[in-house]
Amino acid sequence: HGKALFTGLDAVVRLIPAQPGTGIVFRRSDLPGCPKVVAKTENVQESIRTTKIGQGEAFVQTTEHLMAALFACSIDNLIIEISGPEVPIFDGSSLPFVEIIEKAGVLEQNSLKNVYTVDIPCHFSAGDTHLVALPSHEFRISYTLHYPQSPYLNSQYFS
């Protein structure tokens, strides 16, 4: 249970184990029929400064910290029941989600996992946003943030 960053709404989030092959699925318990929103790239919707996924009229935003925690904990089959349109922000990191997951425990499933690899360099650009994926034998993400208009953020890099 926590407060959302952009909407300011309180939201309750329940993490429910799911069968192998389910993937990550949000279920909006606050909407009629509890519509589902599958966390897949084709369901990403345009938004500013937040990750928003949607299917039909249902959407969930500010999913990035929870999704990072799920990846860090190797969780790939889960129903996320949420009582509002936005995941709580907590302290602005993934740590509160990781702590909740570690406290509850993770159910190991006896099934094959799809693993996607980058075989050739690829890139995407939109305005001043640029993403580049390069083949590698290790998992590595490098990020450069550049806000020349901000006296506080300036340029930052992390890998």
mmCIF file of N, CA and C in Angstrom, residues 1-108:
data_model
loop_
_atom_site.group_PDB
_atom_site.id
_atom_site.type_symbol
_atom_site.label_atom_id
_atom_site.label_comp_id
_atom_site.label_asym_id
_atom_site.label_seq_id
_atom_site.Cartn_x
_atom_site.Cartn_y
_atom_site.Cartn_z
ATOM 1 N N HIS A 1 0.853 -1.173 0.000
ATOM 2 C CA HIS A 1 0.000 0.000 0.000
ATOM 3 C C HIS A 1 0.898 1.235 0.000
ATOM 4 N N GLY A 2 0.633 2.183 -0.910
ATOM 5 C CA GLY A 2 1.437 3.390 -0.960
ATOM 6 C C GLY A 2 0.829 4.431 -1.876
ATOM 7 N N LYS A 3 1.490 5.594 -1.912
ATOM 8 C CA LYS A 3 1.014 6.728 -2.694
ATOM 9 C C LYS A 3 1.751 6.782 -4.028
ATOM 10 N N ALA A 4 0.993 7.105 -5.076
ATOM 11 C CA ALA A 4 1.550 7.216 -6.423
ATOM 12 C C ALA A 4 2.195 8.589 -6.622
ATOM 13 N N LEU A 5 3.219 8.643 -7.445
ATOM 14 C CA LEU A 5 3.989 9.866 -7.678
ATOM 15 C C LEU A 5 3.227 10.897 -8.499
ATOM 16 N N PHE A 6 2.681 10.511 -9.635
ATOM 17 C CA PHE A 6 2.081 11.471 -10.551
ATOM 18 C C PHE A 6 0.616 11.759 -10.252
ATOM 19 N N THR A 7 -0.152 10.727 -9.890
ATOM 20 C CA THR A 7 -1.572 10.932 -9.609
ATOM 21 C C THR A 7 -1.822 11.310 -8.162
ATOM 22 N N GLY A 8 -0.900 10.955 -7.261
ATOM 23 C CA GLY A 8 -1.082 11.223 -5.838
ATOM 24 C C GLY A 8 -2.077 10.284 -5.184
ATOM 25 N N LEU A 9 -2.572 9.299 -5.912
ATOM 26 C CA LEU A 9 -3.566 8.369 -5.384
ATOM 27 C C LEU A 9 -2.902 7.274 -4.556
ATOM 28 N N ASP A 10 -3.628 6.790 -3.552
ATOM 29 C CA ASP A 10 -3.187 5.611 -2.815
ATOM 30 C C ASP A 10 -3.508 4.381 -3.650
ATOM 31 N N ALA A 11 -2.629 3.401 -3.604
ATOM 32 C CA ALA A 11 -2.868 2.158 -4.340
ATOM 33 C C ALA A 11 -2.413 0.981 -3.496
ATOM 34 N N VAL A 12 -3.177 -0.095 -3.564
ATOM 35 C CA VAL A 12 -2.812 -1.351 -2.929
ATOM 36 C C VAL A 12 -2.346 -2.284 -4.036
ATOM 37 N N VAL A 13 -1.194 -2.906 -3.831
ATOM 38 C CA VAL A 13 -0.625 -3.831 -4.810
ATOM 39 C C VAL A 13 -0.492 -5.195 -4.146
ATOM 40 N N ARG A 14 -1.025 -6.218 -4.810
ATOM 41 C CA ARG A 14 -0.879 -7.604 -4.360
ATOM 42 C C ARG A 14 -0.123 -8.377 -5.425
ATOM 43 N N LEU A 15 0.906 -9.116 -5.019
ATOM 44 C CA LEU A 15 1.685 -9.939 -5.938
ATOM 45 C C LEU A 15 1.218 -11.383 -5.792
ATOM 46 N N ILE A 16 0.679 -11.939 -6.878
ATOM 47 C CA ILE A 16 0.070 -13.265 -6.851
ATOM 48 C C ILE A 16 0.836 -14.181 -7.807
ATOM 49 N N PRO A 17 1.422 -15.280 -7.302
ATOM 50 C CA PRO A 17 2.141 -16.195 -8.190
ATOM 51 C C PRO A 17 1.247 -16.653 -9.337
ATOM 52 N N ALA A 18 1.857 -16.835 -10.507
ATOM 53 C CA ALA A 18 1.114 -17.257 -11.700
ATOM 54 C C ALA A 18 1.772 -18.490 -12.311
ATOM 55 N N GLN A 19 1.028 -19.173 -13.141
ATOM 56 C CA GLN A 19 1.497 -20.390 -13.798
ATOM 57 C C GLN A 19 2.631 -20.076 -14.783
ATOM 58 N N PRO A 20 3.515 -21.049 -15.044
ATOM 59 C CA PRO A 20 4.563 -20.856 -16.055
ATOM 60 C C PRO A 20 3.955 -20.408 -17.385
ATOM 61 N N GLY A 21 4.636 -19.496 -18.044
ATOM 62 C CA GLY A 21 4.188 -18.979 -19.329
ATOM 63 C C GLY A 21 3.217 -17.825 -19.240
ATOM 64 N N THR A 22 2.817 -17.440 -18.035
ATOM 65 C CA THR A 22 1.875 -16.336 -17.860
ATOM 66 C C THR A 22 2.523 -14.991 -18.170
ATOM 67 N N GLY A 23 3.766 -14.822 -17.760
ATOM 68 C CA GLY A 23 4.432 -13.530 -17.868
ATOM 69 C C GLY A 23 4.012 -12.640 -16.718
ATOM 70 N N ILE A 24 4.239 -11.353 -16.864
ATOM 71 C CA ILE A 24 3.857 -10.364 -15.854
ATOM 72 C C ILE A 24 2.561 -9.719 -16.330
ATOM 73 N N VAL A 25 1.522 -9.813 -15.497
ATOM 74 C CA VAL A 25 0.208 -9.300 -15.859
ATOM 75 C C VAL A 25 -0.331 -8.434 -14.727
ATOM 76 N N PHE A 26 -0.653 -7.185 -15.045
ATOM 77 C CA PHE A 26 -1.314 -6.305 -14.080
ATOM 78 C C PHE A 26 -2.816 -6.536 -14.187
ATOM 79 N N ARG A 27 -3.503 -6.526 -13.041
ATOM 80 C CA ARG A 27 -4.957 -6.659 -13.022
ATOM 81 C C ARG A 27 -5.512 -5.491 -12.221
ATOM 82 N N ARG A 28 -6.274 -4.612 -12.895
ATOM 83 C CA ARG A 28 -6.833 -3.407 -12.282
ATOM 84 C C ARG A 28 -8.084 -3.761 -11.476
ATOM 85 N N SER A 29 -7.927 -3.965 -10.166
ATOM 86 C CA SER A 29 -9.040 -4.355 -9.309
ATOM 87 C C SER A 29 -10.038 -3.223 -9.083
ATOM 88 N N ASP A 30 -9.667 -1.987 -9.429
ATOM 89 C CA ASP A 30 -10.549 -0.835 -9.230
ATOM 90 C C ASP A 30 -11.502 -0.606 -10.404
ATOM 91 N N LEU A 31 -11.314 -1.322 -11.498
ATOM 92 C CA LEU A 31 -12.143 -1.122 -12.690
ATOM 93 C C LEU A 31 -13.122 -2.278 -12.867
ATOM 94 N N PRO A 32 -14.279 -2.000 -13.450
ATOM 95 C CA PRO A 32 -15.266 -3.065 -13.694
ATOM 96 C C PRO A 32 -14.659 -4.209 -14.510
ATOM 97 N N GLY A 33 -14.873 -5.421 -14.049
ATOM 98 C CA GLY A 33 -14.360 -6.592 -14.753
ATOM 99 C C GLY A 33 -12.891 -6.876 -14.486
ATOM 100 N N CYS A 34 -12.233 -6.052 -13.673
ATOM 101 C CA CYS A 34 -10.806 -6.227 -13.345
ATOM 102 C C CYS A 34 -9.965 -6.508 -14.598
ATOM 103 N N PRO A 35 -9.929 -5.561 -15.557
ATOM 104 C CA PRO A 35 -9.202 -5.814 -16.805
ATOM 105 C C PRO A 35 -7.714 -6.059 -16.572
ATOM 106 N N LYS A 36 -7.150 -6.857 -17.468
ATOM 107 C CA LYS A 36 -5.728 -7.207 -17.390
ATOM 108 C C LYS A 36 -4.915 -6.368 -18.359
ATOM 109 N N VAL A 37 -3.701 -6.058 -17.946
ATOM 110 C CA VAL A 37 -2.736 -5.358 -18.792
ATOM 111 C C VAL A 37 -1.452 -6.181 -18.741
ATOM 112 N N VAL A 38 -1.097 -6.785 -19.867
ATOM 113 C CA VAL A 38 0.100 -7.616 -19.940
ATOM 114 C C VAL A 38 1.320 -6.714 -20.115
ATOM 115 N N ALA A 39 2.341 -6.966 -19.312
ATOM 116 C CA ALA A 39 3.571 -6.169 -19.377
ATOM 117 C C ALA A 39 4.427 -6.667 -20.542
ATOM 118 N N LYS A 40 4.113 -6.162 -21.746
ATOM 119 C CA LYS A 40 4.858 -6.494 -22.957
ATOM 120 C C LYS A 40 5.178 -5.185 -23.671
ATOM 121 N N THR A 41 6.262 -5.191 -24.409
ATOM 122 C CA THR A 41 6.679 -3.962 -25.082
ATOM 123 C C THR A 41 5.606 -3.407 -26.002
ATOM 124 N N GLU A 42 4.830 -4.272 -26.652
ATOM 125 C CA GLU A 42 3.796 -3.762 -27.564
ATOM 126 C C GLU A 42 2.652 -3.062 -26.825
ATOM 127 N N ASN A 43 2.604 -3.179 -25.500
ATOM 128 C CA ASN A 43 1.577 -2.493 -24.720
ATOM 129 C C ASN A 43 2.071 -1.201 -24.084
ATOM 130 N N VAL A 44 3.320 -0.816 -24.356
ATOM 131 C CA VAL A 44 3.845 0.447 -23.837
ATOM 132 C C VAL A 44 3.150 1.597 -24.569
ATOM 133 N N GLN A 45 2.681 2.566 -23.788
ATOM 134 C CA GLN A 45 1.984 3.721 -24.348
ATOM 135 C C GLN A 45 2.814 4.984 -24.124
ATOM 136 N N GLU A 46 2.578 5.963 -24.962
ATOM 137 C CA GLU A 46 3.313 7.220 -24.855
ATOM 138 C C GLU A 46 3.002 7.899 -23.524
ATOM 139 N N SER A 47 4.043 8.328 -22.848
ATOM 140 C CA SER A 47 3.898 9.050 -21.588
ATOM 141 C C SER A 47 5.179 9.838 -21.339
ATOM 142 N N ILE A 48 5.098 10.787 -20.444
ATOM 143 C CA ILE A 48 6.247 11.639 -20.135
ATOM 144 C C ILE A 48 6.775 11.296 -18.754
ATOM 145 N N ARG A 49 8.040 10.945 -18.661
ATOM 146 C CA ARG A 49 8.750 10.674 -17.417
ATOM 147 C C ARG A 49 8.200 9.505 -16.610
ATOM 148 N N THR A 50 7.527 8.577 -17.263
ATOM 149 C CA THR A 50 7.026 7.383 -16.601
ATOM 150 C C THR A 50 6.823 6.293 -17.646
ATOM 151 N N THR A 51 6.853 5.047 -17.201
ATOM 152 C CA THR A 51 6.552 3.940 -18.090
ATOM 153 C C THR A 51 5.088 3.574 -17.894
ATOM 154 N N LYS A 52 4.346 3.598 -18.993
ATOM 155 C CA LYS A 52 2.900 3.351 -18.960
ATOM 156 C C LYS A 52 2.580 2.232 -19.931
ATOM 157 N N ILE A 53 1.862 1.214 -19.440
ATOM 158 C CA ILE A 53 1.429 0.127 -20.310
ATOM 159 C C ILE A 53 -0.088 0.063 -20.275
ATOM 160 N N GLY A 54 -0.684 -0.328 -21.396
ATOM 161 C CA GLY A 54 -2.134 -0.379 -21.438
ATOM 162 C C GLY A 54 -2.659 -1.331 -22.487
ATOM 163 N N GLN A 55 -3.883 -1.778 -22.249
ATOM 164 C CA GLN A 55 -4.626 -2.595 -23.195
ATOM 165 C C GLN A 55 -6.065 -2.125 -23.124
ATOM 166 N N GLY A 56 -6.632 -1.782 -24.280
ATOM 167 C CA GLY A 56 -7.986 -1.240 -24.289
ATOM 168 C C GLY A 56 -8.027 0.054 -23.494
ATOM 169 N N GLU A 57 -9.017 0.190 -22.637
ATOM 170 C CA GLU A 57 -9.155 1.390 -21.808
ATOM 171 C C GLU A 57 -8.320 1.320 -20.532
ATOM 172 N N ALA A 58 -7.810 0.153 -20.174
ATOM 173 C CA ALA A 58 -7.067 -0.026 -18.929
ATOM 174 C C ALA A 58 -5.588 0.266 -19.144
ATOM 175 N N PHE A 59 -4.982 0.922 -18.157
ATOM 176 C CA PHE A 59 -3.543 1.167 -18.188
ATOM 177 C C PHE A 59 -2.997 1.194 -16.771
ATOM 178 N N VAL A 60 -1.679 1.049 -16.660
ATOM 179 C CA VAL A 60 -0.962 1.175 -15.394
ATOM 180 C C VAL A 60 0.304 1.954 -15.704
ATOM 181 N N GLN A 61 0.608 2.942 -14.864
ATOM 182 C CA GLN A 61 1.819 3.733 -15.098
ATOM 183 C C GLN A 61 2.761 3.668 -13.907
ATOM 184 N N THR A 62 3.969 4.170 -14.132
ATOM 185 C CA THR A 62 5.065 4.156 -13.165
ATOM 186 C C THR A 62 5.360 2.714 -12.748
ATOM 187 N N THR A 63 5.493 1.866 -13.753
ATOM 188 C CA THR A 63 5.744 0.440 -13.544
ATOM 189 C C THR A 63 7.223 0.108 -13.427
ATOM 190 N N GLU A 64 8.097 1.054 -13.760
ATOM 191 C CA GLU A 64 9.516 0.742 -13.939
ATOM 192 C C GLU A 64 10.219 0.228 -12.685
ATOM 193 N N HIS A 65 9.910 0.752 -11.496
ATOM 194 C CA HIS A 65 10.609 0.308 -10.288
ATOM 195 C C HIS A 65 10.174 -1.098 -9.883
ATOM 196 N N LEU A 66 8.890 -1.378 -9.988
ATOM 197 C CA LEU A 66 8.397 -2.726 -9.694
ATOM 198 C C LEU A 66 8.929 -3.724 -10.718
ATOM 199 N N MET A 67 8.920 -3.363 -11.993
ATOM 200 C CA MET A 67 9.424 -4.270 -13.028
ATOM 201 C C MET A 67 10.914 -4.552 -12.835
ATOM 202 N N ALA A 68 11.686 -3.554 -12.421
ATOM 203 C CA ALA A 68 13.116 -3.760 -12.155
ATOM 204 C C ALA A 68 13.305 -4.728 -10.993
ATOM 205 N N ALA A 69 12.483 -4.591 -9.957
ATOM 206 C CA ALA A 69 12.566 -5.503 -8.808
ATOM 207 C C ALA A 69 12.242 -6.932 -9.228
ATOM 208 N N LEU A 70 11.222 -7.098 -10.064
ATOM 209 C CA LEU A 70 10.861 -8.437 -10.525
ATOM 210 C C LEU A 70 12.002 -9.057 -11.318
ATOM 211 N N PHE A 71 12.643 -8.267 -12.170
ATOM 212 C CA PHE A 71 13.780 -8.767 -12.939
ATOM 213 C C PHE A 71 14.920 -9.155 -12.000
ATOM 214 N N ALA A 72 15.214 -8.291 -11.033
ATOM 215 C CA ALA A 72 16.312 -8.550 -10.095
ATOM 216 C C ALA A 72 16.066 -9.820 -9.288
ATOM 217 N N CYS A 73 14.806 -10.121 -9.010
ATOM 218 C CA CYS A 73 14.443 -11.308 -8.225
ATOM 219 C C CYS A 73 14.130 -12.516 -9.107
ATOM 220 N N SER A 74 14.375 -12.403 -10.412
ATOM 221 C CA SER A 74 14.142 -13.480 -11.387
ATOM 222 C C SER A 74 12.696 -13.961 -11.395
ATOM 223 N N ILE A 75 11.765 -13.034 -11.272
ATOM 224 C CA ILE A 75 10.341 -13.374 -11.323
ATOM 225 C C ILE A 75 9.810 -13.047 -12.708
ATOM 226 N N ASP A 76 9.229 -14.052 -13.373
ATOM 227 C CA ASP A 76 8.701 -13.784 -14.708
ATOM 228 C C ASP A 76 7.299 -14.310 -14.929
ATOM 229 N N ASN A 77 6.637 -14.822 -13.897
ATOM 230 C CA ASN A 77 5.240 -15.242 -13.974
ATOM 231 C C ASN A 77 4.525 -14.712 -12.738
ATOM 232 N N LEU A 78 3.719 -13.665 -12.915
ATOM 233 C CA LEU A 78 3.130 -12.997 -11.759
ATOM 234 C C LEU A 78 1.888 -12.219 -12.173
ATOM 235 N N ILE A 79 0.857 -12.291 -11.335
ATOM 236 C CA ILE A 79 -0.298 -11.407 -11.470
ATOM 237 C C ILE A 79 -0.103 -10.289 -10.453
ATOM 238 N N ILE A 80 -0.138 -9.052 -10.910
ATOM 239 C CA ILE A 80 -0.007 -7.895 -10.028
ATOM 240 C C ILE A 80 -1.370 -7.242 -9.942
ATOM 241 N N GLU A 81 -2.046 -7.476 -8.842
ATOM 242 C CA GLU A 81 -3.358 -6.868 -8.641
ATOM 243 C C GLU A 81 -3.133 -5.477 -8.070
ATOM 244 N N ILE A 82 -3.692 -4.468 -8.719
ATOM 245 C CA ILE A 82 -3.469 -3.090 -8.307
ATOM 246 C C ILE A 82 -4.800 -2.347 -8.263
ATOM 247 N N SER A 83 -4.986 -1.537 -7.228
ATOM 248 C CA SER A 83 -6.260 -0.858 -6.997
ATOM 249 C C SER A 83 -6.315 0.552 -7.571
ATOM 250 N N GLY A 84 -5.480 0.834 -8.544
ATOM 251 C CA GLY A 84 -5.477 2.159 -9.158
ATOM 252 C C GLY A 84 -4.646 2.170 -10.422
ATOM 253 N N PRO A 85 -4.527 3.352 -11.053
ATOM 254 C CA PRO A 85 -3.833 3.447 -12.332
ATOM 255 C C PRO A 85 -2.312 3.592 -12.232
ATOM 256 N N GLU A 86 -1.792 3.670 -11.007
ATOM 257 C CA GLU A 86 -0.353 3.932 -10.879
ATOM 258 C C GLU A 86 0.248 3.153 -9.717
ATOM 259 N N VAL A 87 1.429 2.569 -9.953
ATOM 260 C CA VAL A 87 2.164 1.830 -8.935
ATOM 261 C C VAL A 87 2.708 2.831 -7.907
ATOM 262 N N PRO A 88 2.612 2.524 -6.611
ATOM 263 C CA PRO A 88 3.174 3.426 -5.595
ATOM 264 C C PRO A 88 4.665 3.657 -5.804
ATOM 265 N N ILE A 89 5.128 4.833 -5.435
ATOM 266 C CA ILE A 89 6.520 5.218 -5.655
ATOM 267 C C ILE A 89 7.432 4.862 -4.482
ATOM 268 N N PHE A 90 6.880 4.739 -3.280
ATOM 269 C CA PHE A 90 7.649 4.480 -2.058
ATOM 270 C C PHE A 90 8.819 5.462 -1.961
ATOM 271 N N ASP A 91 10.081 4.960 -1.913
ATOM 272 C CA ASP A 91 11.228 5.870 -1.784
ATOM 273 C C ASP A 91 11.843 6.250 -3.127
ATOM 274 N N GLY A 92 11.202 5.872 -4.227
ATOM 275 C CA GLY A 92 11.709 6.211 -5.563
ATOM 276 C C GLY A 92 12.664 5.181 -6.131
ATOM 277 N N SER A 93 12.854 4.064 -5.427
ATOM 278 C CA SER A 93 13.746 3.013 -5.930
ATOM 279 C C SER A 93 12.979 1.692 -6.017
ATOM 280 N N SER A 94 13.689 0.648 -6.399
ATOM 281 C CA SER A 94 13.112 -0.694 -6.447
ATOM 282 C C SER A 94 13.245 -1.432 -5.118
ATOM 283 N N LEU A 95 14.051 -0.892 -4.204
ATOM 284 C CA LEU A 95 14.362 -1.592 -2.962
ATOM 285 C C LEU A 95 13.133 -2.007 -2.153
ATOM 286 N N PRO A 96 12.125 -1.145 -1.941
ATOM 287 C CA PRO A 96 10.959 -1.610 -1.166
ATOM 288 C C PRO A 96 10.262 -2.820 -1.794
ATOM 289 N N PHE A 97 10.211 -2.870 -3.105
ATOM 290 C CA PHE A 97 9.612 -4.016 -3.784
ATOM 291 C C PHE A 97 10.471 -5.266 -3.587
ATOM 292 N N VAL A 98 11.786 -5.125 -3.711
ATOM 293 C CA VAL A 98 12.692 -6.259 -3.509
ATOM 294 C C VAL A 98 12.552 -6.793 -2.083
ATOM 295 N N GLU A 99 12.473 -5.897 -1.110
ATOM 296 C CA GLU A 99 12.335 -6.328 0.290
ATOM 297 C C GLU A 99 11.036 -7.091 0.515
ATOM 298 N N ILE A 100 9.944 -6.642 -0.079
ATOM 299 C CA ILE A 100 8.651 -7.332 0.042
ATOM 300 C C ILE A 100 8.735 -8.710 -0.596
ATOM 301 N N ILE A 101 9.352 -8.793 -1.762
ATOM 302 C CA ILE A 101 9.486 -10.070 -2.468
ATOM 303 C C ILE A 101 10.361 -11.032 -1.670
ATOM 304 N N GLU A 102 11.487 -10.528 -1.145
ATOM 305 C CA GLU A 102 12.380 -11.389 -0.356
ATOM 306 C C GLU A 102 11.697 -11.890 0.910
ATOM 307 N N LYS A 103 10.889 -11.042 1.531
ATOM 308 C CA LYS A 103 10.171 -11.440 2.746
ATOM 309 C C LYS A 103 9.139 -12.530 2.430
ATOM 310 N N ALA A 104 8.449 -12.400 1.308
ATOM 311 C CA ALA A 104 7.425 -13.376 0.920
ATOM 312 C C ALA A 104 8.039 -14.658 0.378
ATOM 313 N N GLY A 105 9.179 -14.544 -0.283
ATOM 314 C CA GLY A 105 9.808 -15.699 -0.912
ATOM 315 C C GLY A 105 9.401 -15.831 -2.366
ATOM 316 N N VAL A 106 10.195 -16.563 -3.117
ATOM 317 C CA VAL A 106 9.964 -16.758 -4.544
ATOM 318 C C VAL A 106 9.740 -18.240 -4.800
ATOM 319 N N LEU A 107 8.712 -18.551 -5.567
ATOM 320 C CA LEU A 107 8.386 -19.917 -5.927
ATOM 321 C C LEU A 107 9.142 -20.302 -7.198
ATOM 322 N N GLU A 108 10.013 -21.301 -7.087
ATOM 323 C CA GLU A 108 10.726 -21.797 -8.263
ATOM 324 C C GLU A 108 9.777 -22.642 -9.097
#
